[in-house]
Amino acid sequence: MKNKLAICSYFGDSVHWHGININHVNKFFFQINNQIKVYNEYTNNNIDPQIVVLENKSIDKTEEHIRFHQKINPNITFIKFFENYETIKIASIDSDKRYSILSLIGNTVLEVAKCFESEYILWIESDLIMPDPETIHKLISKMDEDESISILSPIVFIDINGEKIFYDTWGYECEDGSKWTNQAPFNKNYTDGNQYISMNSIGSCALMRTKALKNVNFGKNCFVELCKNVKNKNGKIFLNTKLEIHHPSAHGFVNKRWI
């Protein structure tokens, strides 16, 4: 089962952000290890995923922490990126420059991950939290069960003072063209209570069938463009509304970006 899964992510100032100790590096790798352990226990398999991560111009100890984990796990491929875009803030706001930069980063990581020729590629933002220890197991099991699915995404929320906020409204669009909003009821299809919703595009986290990504990448518009190209090749994209992952909000809103 060595080529079952590859995992992609990227980091930037992921140990300290504006003086706040967040250390998403350690959290990310510990979380992935626990998720894979649970998957192997449930399936009696022994997958050992390749993990491809990128870091660029962090001013904290992000690189040092990644290299520490790389020494422990030889399956970690670390890309040290030197593209000069430090004058452009990658904040959580609509911006063509932001999407172009994130797509450039994403394409770099994705193309390396494809080289391992795994059955699936899991893309997950490095700061996202998977509260369900079976998240990866549930994503893979559904894709194994239905070979027509090209991309499967969990639903992503932020909890702010007890209020559930939908994340990444820029990326999520249902197949009927309806958009998502941050506040409940989020989307008319979500209120129907269906576990799986057919989508045009998703964002932040997705399990992707590698063969569906042939000659496909993030282009210049992140997941929106990748999903569009997969759909143009008759690929099916679904959102699992019962499988939640969370964007951390404990430290609040800093410099137009949730951390």
PDB file of C-alpha atoms in Angstrom:
ATOM      1  CA  MET A   1       0.000   0.000   0.000  1.00  0.00           C
ATOM      2  CA  LYS A   2       3.040   2.246  -0.254  1.00  0.00           C
ATOM      3  CA  ASN A   3       1.590   4.260  -3.149  1.00  0.00           C
ATOM      4  CA  LYS A   4      -1.901   4.709  -1.729  1.00  0.00           C
ATOM      5  CA  LEU A   5      -1.511   8.323  -0.621  1.00  0.00           C
ATOM      6  CA  ALA A   6       0.580  11.469  -0.952  1.00  0.00           C
ATOM      7  CA  ILE A   7      -0.083  14.517   1.222  1.00  0.00           C
ATOM      8  CA  CYS A   8       0.577  18.143   0.247  1.00  0.00           C
ATOM      9  CA  SER A   9       0.801  21.355   2.239  1.00  0.00           C
ATOM     10  CA  TYR A  10       2.813  24.550   2.658  1.00  0.00           C
ATOM     11  CA  PHE A  11       4.031  26.618   5.575  1.00  0.00           C
ATOM     12  CA  GLY A  12       4.926  30.233   6.187  1.00  0.00           C
ATOM     13  CA  ASP A  13       5.799  31.724   9.583  1.00  0.00           C
ATOM     14  CA  SER A  14       4.035  28.706  11.049  1.00  0.00           C
ATOM     15  CA  VAL A  15       5.766  28.649  14.437  1.00  0.00           C
ATOM     16  CA  HIS A  16       5.259  32.285  15.455  1.00  0.00           C
ATOM     17  CA  TRP A  17       2.784  34.651  13.823  1.00  0.00           C
ATOM     18  CA  HIS A  18       2.937  38.291  14.883  1.00  0.00           C
ATOM     19  CA  GLY A  19       4.519  37.218  18.146  1.00  0.00           C
ATOM     20  CA  ILE A  20       1.915  34.516  18.847  1.00  0.00           C
ATOM     21  CA  ASN A  21       3.216  31.003  19.451  1.00  0.00           C
ATOM     22  CA  ILE A  22       1.124  28.847  17.084  1.00  0.00           C
ATOM     23  CA  ASN A  23       3.548  26.072  16.036  1.00  0.00           C
ATOM     24  CA  HIS A  24       1.393  24.672  13.277  1.00  0.00           C
ATOM     25  CA  VAL A  25       4.387  22.676  12.050  1.00  0.00           C
ATOM     26  CA  ASN A  26       4.437  20.227  14.950  1.00  0.00           C
ATOM     27  CA  LYS A  27       0.640  20.118  15.097  1.00  0.00           C
ATOM     28  CA  PHE A  28       0.452  19.317  11.388  1.00  0.00           C
ATOM     29  CA  PHE A  29       2.856  16.371  11.428  1.00  0.00           C
ATOM     30  CA  PHE A  30       1.530  14.914  14.688  1.00  0.00           C
ATOM     31  CA  GLN A  31      -1.994  15.160  13.319  1.00  0.00           C
ATOM     32  CA  ILE A  32      -1.092  13.439  10.051  1.00  0.00           C
ATOM     33  CA  ASN A  33       0.716  10.649  11.911  1.00  0.00           C
ATOM     34  CA  ASN A  34      -2.319  10.035  14.123  1.00  0.00           C
ATOM     35  CA  GLN A  35      -4.712  10.073  11.165  1.00  0.00           C
ATOM     36  CA  ILE A  36      -2.622   7.514   9.262  1.00  0.00           C
ATOM     37  CA  LYS A  37      -2.325   5.321  12.351  1.00  0.00           C
ATOM     38  CA  VAL A  38      -6.117   5.259  12.693  1.00  0.00           C
ATOM     39  CA  TYR A  39      -6.570   4.519   8.988  1.00  0.00           C
ATOM     40  CA  ASN A  40      -4.163   1.581   9.166  1.00  0.00           C
ATOM     41  CA  GLU A  41      -5.861   0.216  12.285  1.00  0.00           C
ATOM     42  CA  TYR A  42      -9.325   0.372  10.725  1.00  0.00           C
ATOM     43  CA  THR A  43      -8.304  -1.133   7.387  1.00  0.00           C
ATOM     44  CA  ASN A  44      -5.532  -3.514   8.472  1.00  0.00           C
ATOM     45  CA  ASN A  45      -3.407  -1.815   5.852  1.00  0.00           C
ATOM     46  CA  ASN A  46       0.000  -0.293   6.229  1.00  0.00           C
ATOM     47  CA  ILE A  47       0.013   2.846   4.121  1.00  0.00           C
ATOM     48  CA  ASP A  48       3.077   5.009   4.521  1.00  0.00           C
ATOM     49  CA  PRO A  49       2.264   8.255   2.696  1.00  0.00           C
ATOM     50  CA  GLN A  50       4.670  10.581   1.016  1.00  0.00           C
ATOM     51  CA  ILE A  51       4.372  14.079   2.482  1.00  0.00           C
ATOM     52  CA  VAL A  52       5.386  17.049   0.320  1.00  0.00           C
ATOM     53  CA  VAL A  53       5.646  20.438   2.029  1.00  0.00           C
ATOM     54  CA  LEU A  54       6.932  23.840   0.982  1.00  0.00           C
ATOM     55  CA  GLU A  55       8.182  26.821   2.975  1.00  0.00           C
ATOM     56  CA  ASN A  56       9.153  30.279   1.766  1.00  0.00           C
ATOM     57  CA  LYS A  57      11.063  33.082   3.505  1.00  0.00           C
ATOM     58  CA  SER A  58       9.705  32.507   7.006  1.00  0.00           C
ATOM     59  CA  ILE A  59      11.295  34.766   9.600  1.00  0.00           C
ATOM     60  CA  ASP A  60      10.604  32.406  12.501  1.00  0.00           C
ATOM     61  CA  LYS A  61      11.792  28.806  13.046  1.00  0.00           C
ATOM     62  CA  THR A  62       9.425  27.174  10.567  1.00  0.00           C
ATOM     63  CA  GLU A  63      12.203  25.722   8.402  1.00  0.00           C
ATOM     64  CA  GLU A  64      14.060  24.394  11.442  1.00  0.00           C
ATOM     65  CA  HIS A  65      10.957  22.611  12.698  1.00  0.00           C
ATOM     66  CA  ILE A  66      10.162  21.096   9.296  1.00  0.00           C
ATOM     67  CA  ARG A  67      13.706  19.785   8.937  1.00  0.00           C
ATOM     68  CA  PHE A  68      13.452  18.214  12.393  1.00  0.00           C
ATOM     69  CA  HIS A  69      10.414  16.211  11.282  1.00  0.00           C
ATOM     70  CA  GLN A  70      12.134  15.365   8.015  1.00  0.00           C
ATOM     71  CA  LYS A  71      14.944  13.690   9.961  1.00  0.00           C
ATOM     72  CA  ILE A  72      12.378  11.537  11.736  1.00  0.00           C
ATOM     73  CA  ASN A  73      10.334  10.689   8.645  1.00  0.00           C
ATOM     74  CA  PRO A  74      12.236  10.022   5.399  1.00  0.00           C
ATOM     75  CA  ASN A  75       8.953  10.226   3.472  1.00  0.00           C
ATOM     76  CA  ILE A  76       8.843  14.000   3.973  1.00  0.00           C
ATOM     77  CA  THR A  77       9.944  15.948   0.915  1.00  0.00           C
ATOM     78  CA  PHE A  78      10.781  19.538   1.867  1.00  0.00           C
ATOM     79  CA  ILE A  79      10.774  22.227  -0.818  1.00  0.00           C
ATOM     80  CA  LYS A  80      12.578  25.407   0.135  1.00  0.00           C
ATOM     81  CA  PHE A  81      11.008  28.050  -2.103  1.00  0.00           C
ATOM     82  CA  PHE A  82      12.881  31.216  -3.019  1.00  0.00           C
ATOM     83  CA  GLU A  83      10.387  33.058  -5.197  1.00  0.00           C
ATOM     84  CA  ASN A  84      10.422  36.750  -4.286  1.00  0.00           C
ATOM     85  CA  TYR A  85       6.930  37.872  -3.387  1.00  0.00           C
ATOM     86  CA  GLU A  86       7.618  39.085   0.125  1.00  0.00           C
ATOM     87  CA  THR A  87       6.222  42.547  -0.656  1.00  0.00           C
ATOM     88  CA  ILE A  88       2.778  41.047  -1.260  1.00  0.00           C
ATOM     89  CA  LYS A  89       0.830  40.086   1.847  1.00  0.00           C
ATOM     90  CA  ILE A  90      -0.922  36.730   1.562  1.00  0.00           C
ATOM     91  CA  ALA A  91      -3.913  37.793   3.633  1.00  0.00           C
ATOM     92  CA  SER A  92      -7.325  36.121   3.713  1.00  0.00           C
ATOM     93  CA  ILE A  93      -8.923  38.631   1.373  1.00  0.00           C
ATOM     94  CA  ASP A  94      -9.979  38.521  -2.261  1.00  0.00           C
ATOM     95  CA  SER A  95      -6.987  39.410  -4.396  1.00  0.00           C
ATOM     96  CA  ASP A  96      -5.826  38.263  -7.828  1.00  0.00           C
ATOM     97  CA  LYS A  97      -2.226  38.565  -6.615  1.00  0.00           C
ATOM     98  CA  ARG A  98      -3.011  36.423  -3.582  1.00  0.00           C
ATOM     99  CA  TYR A  99      -4.607  33.691  -5.699  1.00  0.00           C
ATOM    100  CA  SER A 100      -1.756  33.826  -8.202  1.00  0.00           C
ATOM    101  CA  ILE A 101       0.853  33.413  -5.457  1.00  0.00           C
ATOM    102  CA  LEU A 102      -1.021  30.598  -3.729  1.00  0.00           C
ATOM    103  CA  SER A 103      -1.493  28.860  -7.079  1.00  0.00           C
ATOM    104  CA  LEU A 104       2.221  29.122  -7.838  1.00  0.00           C
ATOM    105  CA  ILE A 105       3.024  27.561  -4.470  1.00  0.00           C
ATOM    106  CA  GLY A 106       0.329  24.937  -4.874  1.00  0.00           C
ATOM    107  CA  ASN A 107       1.458  23.932  -8.347  1.00  0.00           C
ATOM    108  CA  THR A 108       5.034  23.507  -7.168  1.00  0.00           C
ATOM    109  CA  VAL A 109       3.973  21.161  -4.372  1.00  0.00           C
ATOM    110  CA  LEU A 110       1.373  19.317  -6.446  1.00  0.00           C
ATOM    111  CA  GLU A 111       3.706  18.516  -9.324  1.00  0.00           C
ATOM    112  CA  VAL A 112       6.229  16.992  -6.913  1.00  0.00           C
ATOM    113  CA  ALA A 113       3.484  14.957  -5.246  1.00  0.00           C
ATOM    114  CA  LYS A 114       2.357  13.596  -8.619  1.00  0.00           C
ATOM    115  CA  CYS A 115       5.821  12.125  -9.154  1.00  0.00           C
ATOM    116  CA  PHE A 116       5.135   9.517  -6.466  1.00  0.00           C
ATOM    117  CA  GLU A 117       2.272   8.129  -8.572  1.00  0.00           C
ATOM    118  CA  SER A 118       0.062   7.516  -5.555  1.00  0.00           C
ATOM    119  CA  GLU A 119      -3.579   6.565  -5.952  1.00  0.00           C
ATOM    120  CA  TYR A 120      -4.690   9.664  -4.044  1.00  0.00           C
ATOM    121  CA  ILE A 121      -3.307  13.075  -3.176  1.00  0.00           C
ATOM    122  CA  LEU A 122      -4.577  14.820  -0.063  1.00  0.00           C
ATOM    123  CA  TRP A 123      -4.233  18.593  -0.088  1.00  0.00           C
ATOM    124  CA  ILE A 124      -4.654  20.197   3.314  1.00  0.00           C
ATOM    125  CA  GLU A 125      -3.751  23.678   4.513  1.00  0.00           C
ATOM    126  CA  SER A 126      -1.098  23.316   7.196  1.00  0.00           C
ATOM    127  CA  ASP A 127      -3.060  25.067   9.960  1.00  0.00           C
ATOM    128  CA  LEU A 128      -6.326  23.142   9.585  1.00  0.00           C
ATOM    129  CA  ILE A 129      -7.458  20.891  12.402  1.00  0.00           C
ATOM    130  CA  MET A 130      -9.061  17.476  11.872  1.00  0.00           C
ATOM    131  CA  PRO A 131     -11.062  16.875  15.077  1.00  0.00           C
ATOM    132  CA  ASP A 132     -12.357  13.546  13.799  1.00  0.00           C
ATOM    133  CA  PRO A 133      -9.463  11.048  14.027  1.00  0.00           C
ATOM    134  CA  GLU A 134     -11.055   9.138  11.143  1.00  0.00           C
ATOM    135  CA  THR A 135     -11.038  12.063   8.694  1.00  0.00           C
ATOM    136  CA  ILE A 136      -8.508  10.585   6.279  1.00  0.00           C
ATOM    137  CA  HIS A 137     -10.004   7.115   6.703  1.00  0.00           C
ATOM    138  CA  LYS A 138     -13.494   8.403   5.838  1.00  0.00           C
ATOM    139  CA  LEU A 139     -12.267  10.347   2.804  1.00  0.00           C
ATOM    140  CA  ILE A 140     -10.305   7.423   1.370  1.00  0.00           C
ATOM    141  CA  SER A 141     -13.047   4.883   2.124  1.00  0.00           C
ATOM    142  CA  LYS A 142     -15.638   6.930   0.205  1.00  0.00           C
ATOM    143  CA  MET A 143     -13.292   7.362  -2.760  1.00  0.00           C
ATOM    144  CA  ASP A 144     -12.481   3.639  -2.732  1.00  0.00           C
ATOM    145  CA  GLU A 145     -16.207   2.891  -2.656  1.00  0.00           C
ATOM    146  CA  ASP A 146     -17.135   5.230  -5.536  1.00  0.00           C
ATOM    147  CA  GLU A 147     -14.553   5.336  -8.298  1.00  0.00           C
ATOM    148  CA  SER A 148     -16.530   7.998 -10.158  1.00  0.00           C
ATOM    149  CA  ILE A 149     -15.500  10.632  -7.591  1.00  0.00           C
ATOM    150  CA  SER A 150     -12.435  12.650  -8.600  1.00  0.00           C
ATOM    151  CA  ILE A 151     -12.330  15.071  -5.656  1.00  0.00           C
ATOM    152  CA  LEU A 152     -13.871  14.803  -2.195  1.00  0.00           C
ATOM    153  CA  SER A 153     -13.743  17.584   0.382  1.00  0.00           C
ATOM    154  CA  PRO A 154     -14.736  17.840   4.035  1.00  0.00           C
ATOM    155  CA  ILE A 155     -16.558  20.976   5.146  1.00  0.00           C
ATOM    156  CA  VAL A 156     -14.456  23.682   6.810  1.00  0.00           C
ATOM    157  CA  PHE A 157     -15.638  25.890   9.671  1.00  0.00           C
ATOM    158  CA  ILE A 158     -14.240  28.445  12.086  1.00  0.00           C
ATOM    159  CA  ASP A 159     -15.744  28.656  15.568  1.00  0.00           C
ATOM    160  CA  ILE A 160     -15.898  32.254  16.749  1.00  0.00           C
ATOM    161  CA  ASN A 161     -17.293  32.811  20.219  1.00  0.00           C
ATOM    162  CA  GLY A 162     -19.474  29.748  19.856  1.00  0.00           C
ATOM    163  CA  GLU A 163     -20.753  30.709  16.392  1.00  0.00           C
ATOM    164  CA  LYS A 164     -19.965  28.358  13.510  1.00  0.00           C
ATOM    165  CA  ILE A 165     -18.583  30.326  10.541  1.00  0.00           C
ATOM    166  CA  PHE A 166     -18.177  28.719   7.110  1.00  0.00           C
ATOM    167  CA  TYR A 167     -14.643  29.095   5.766  1.00  0.00           C
ATOM    168  CA  ASP A 168     -13.373  29.654   2.214  1.00  0.00           C
ATOM    169  CA  THR A 169     -16.503  31.078   0.650  1.00  0.00           C
ATOM    170  CA  TRP A 170     -14.288  32.108  -2.278  1.00  0.00           C
ATOM    171  CA  GLY A 171     -13.674  28.478  -3.260  1.00  0.00           C
ATOM    172  CA  TYR A 172     -16.921  26.631  -2.624  1.00  0.00           C
ATOM    173  CA  GLU A 173     -19.636  26.565  -5.278  1.00  0.00           C
ATOM    174  CA  CYS A 174     -22.361  23.956  -5.655  1.00  0.00           C
ATOM    175  CA  GLU A 175     -23.029  22.309  -8.996  1.00  0.00           C
ATOM    176  CA  ASP A 176     -26.227  24.361  -9.324  1.00  0.00           C
ATOM    177  CA  GLY A 177     -24.077  27.510  -9.204  1.00  0.00           C
ATOM    178  CA  SER A 178     -25.091  28.566  -5.701  1.00  0.00           C
ATOM    179  CA  LYS A 179     -22.431  30.190  -3.532  1.00  0.00           C
ATOM    180  CA  TRP A 180     -21.776  29.830   0.191  1.00  0.00           C
ATOM    181  CA  THR A 181     -21.953  32.443   2.912  1.00  0.00           C
ATOM    182  CA  ASN A 182     -20.020  32.664   6.181  1.00  0.00           C
ATOM    183  CA  GLN A 183     -23.105  32.692   8.402  1.00  0.00           C
ATOM    184  CA  ALA A 184     -25.832  30.064   8.687  1.00  0.00           C
ATOM    185  CA  PRO A 185     -27.646  28.675   6.780  1.00  0.00           C
ATOM    186  CA  PHE A 186     -24.464  28.828   4.606  1.00  0.00           C
ATOM    187  CA  ASN A 187     -26.041  27.372   1.438  1.00  0.00           C
ATOM    188  CA  LYS A 188     -29.507  26.184   0.409  1.00  0.00           C
ATOM    189  CA  ASN A 189     -28.136  22.709  -0.376  1.00  0.00           C
ATOM    190  CA  TYR A 190     -26.596  22.443   3.080  1.00  0.00           C
ATOM    191  CA  THR A 191     -29.965  23.017   4.742  1.00  0.00           C
ATOM    192  CA  ASP A 192     -31.419  20.039   2.831  1.00  0.00           C
ATOM    193  CA  GLY A 193     -29.399  17.789   5.132  1.00  0.00           C
ATOM    194  CA  ASN A 194     -27.773  15.681   2.417  1.00  0.00           C
ATOM    195  CA  GLN A 195     -24.409  14.270   3.427  1.00  0.00           C
ATOM    196  CA  TYR A 196     -22.889  14.579  -0.034  1.00  0.00           C
ATOM    197  CA  ILE A 197     -23.365  17.668  -2.202  1.00  0.00           C
ATOM    198  CA  SER A 198     -22.235  17.790  -5.821  1.00  0.00           C
ATOM    199  CA  MET A 199     -19.882  20.731  -6.295  1.00  0.00           C
ATOM    200  CA  ASN A 200     -18.291  22.855  -9.005  1.00  0.00           C
ATOM    201  CA  SER A 201     -15.383  23.774  -6.738  1.00  0.00           C
ATOM    202  CA  ILE A 202     -14.088  23.476  -3.181  1.00  0.00           C
ATOM    203  CA  GLY A 203     -11.058  24.758  -1.239  1.00  0.00           C
ATOM    204  CA  SER A 204      -8.498  24.336   1.553  1.00  0.00           C
ATOM    205  CA  CYS A 205      -8.751  20.558   1.936  1.00  0.00           C
ATOM    206  CA  ALA A 206      -9.494  17.814  -0.576  1.00  0.00           C
ATOM    207  CA  LEU A 207      -8.719  14.212  -1.338  1.00  0.00           C
ATOM    208  CA  MET A 208      -8.018  13.987  -5.075  1.00  0.00           C
ATOM    209  CA  ARG A 209      -7.723  10.973  -7.341  1.00  0.00           C
ATOM    210  CA  THR A 210      -4.276  11.325  -8.861  1.00  0.00           C
ATOM    211  CA  LYS A 211      -5.221  10.055 -12.305  1.00  0.00           C
ATOM    212  CA  ALA A 212      -7.893  12.783 -12.473  1.00  0.00           C
ATOM    213  CA  LEU A 213      -5.127  15.393 -12.115  1.00  0.00           C
ATOM    214  CA  LYS A 214      -3.284  14.469 -15.301  1.00  0.00           C
ATOM    215  CA  ASN A 215      -2.440  17.739 -17.062  1.00  0.00           C
ATOM    216  CA  VAL A 216      -4.388  19.584 -14.343  1.00  0.00           C
ATOM    217  CA  ASN A 217      -3.125  21.982 -11.691  1.00  0.00           C
ATOM    218  CA  PHE A 218      -4.173  25.114  -9.796  1.00  0.00           C
ATOM    219  CA  GLY A 219      -3.565  27.400 -12.757  1.00  0.00           C
ATOM    220  CA  LYS A 220      -3.759  30.966 -11.452  1.00  0.00           C
ATOM    221  CA  ASN A 221      -6.981  30.687  -9.479  1.00  0.00           C
ATOM    222  CA  CYS A 222      -6.283  27.970  -6.912  1.00  0.00           C
ATOM    223  CA  PHE A 223      -8.903  25.270  -6.351  1.00  0.00           C
ATOM    224  CA  VAL A 224     -11.501  27.065  -8.478  1.00  0.00           C
ATOM    225  CA  GLU A 225      -9.423  26.553 -11.621  1.00  0.00           C
ATOM    226  CA  LEU A 226      -8.243  23.054 -10.674  1.00  0.00           C
ATOM    227  CA  CYS A 227     -11.824  21.926 -10.070  1.00  0.00           C
ATOM    228  CA  LYS A 228     -13.035  23.537 -13.281  1.00  0.00           C
ATOM    229  CA  ASN A 229     -10.456  21.592 -15.266  1.00  0.00           C
ATOM    230  CA  VAL A 230     -11.338  18.334 -13.494  1.00  0.00           C
ATOM    231  CA  LYS A 231     -15.029  18.945 -14.242  1.00  0.00           C
ATOM    232  CA  ASN A 232     -14.189  19.621 -17.898  1.00  0.00           C
ATOM    233  CA  LYS A 233     -12.763  16.092 -17.988  1.00  0.00           C
ATOM    234  CA  ASN A 234     -16.071  14.743 -16.619  1.00  0.00           C
ATOM    235  CA  GLY A 235     -14.713  14.389 -13.095  1.00  0.00           C
ATOM    236  CA  LYS A 236     -17.145  14.468 -10.172  1.00  0.00           C
ATOM    237  CA  ILE A 237     -16.548  16.655  -7.110  1.00  0.00           C
ATOM    238  CA  PHE A 238     -18.374  16.204  -3.814  1.00  0.00           C
ATOM    239  CA  LEU A 239     -18.520  17.872  -0.417  1.00  0.00           C
ATOM    240  CA  ASN A 240     -19.081  15.713   2.670  1.00  0.00           C
ATOM    241  CA  THR A 241     -21.163  17.975   4.908  1.00  0.00           C
ATOM    242  CA  LYS A 242     -20.964  15.548   7.842  1.00  0.00           C
ATOM    243  CA  LEU A 243     -17.177  15.522   7.956  1.00  0.00           C
ATOM    244  CA  GLU A 244     -15.975  18.767   9.505  1.00  0.00           C
ATOM    245  CA  ILE A 245     -12.491  20.204   9.782  1.00  0.00           C
ATOM    246  CA  HIS A 246     -11.726  23.456  11.561  1.00  0.00           C
ATOM    247  CA  HIS A 247      -9.692  26.536  10.910  1.00  0.00           C
ATOM    248  CA  PRO A 248      -8.057  27.668  14.173  1.00  0.00           C
ATOM    249  CA  SER A 249      -9.516  30.829  15.615  1.00  0.00           C
ATOM    250  CA  ALA A 250      -8.242  30.770  19.180  1.00  0.00           C
ATOM    251  CA  HIS A 251      -5.790  33.586  18.543  1.00  0.00           C
ATOM    252  CA  GLY A 252      -8.213  35.736  16.596  1.00  0.00           C
ATOM    253  CA  PHE A 253      -7.872  37.917  13.565  1.00  0.00           C
ATOM    254  CA  VAL A 254      -4.399  39.266  12.888  1.00  0.00           C
ATOM    255  CA  ASN A 255      -3.489  41.580  10.014  1.00  0.00           C
ATOM    256  CA  LYS A 256      -6.539  40.587   7.924  1.00  0.00           C
ATOM    257  CA  ARG A 257      -5.865  36.905   8.401  1.00  0.00           C
ATOM    258  CA  TRP A 258      -7.376  34.288  10.675  1.00  0.00           C
ATOM    259  CA  ILE A 259      -4.726  32.166  12.363  1.00  0.00           C
TER     260      ILE A 259
END
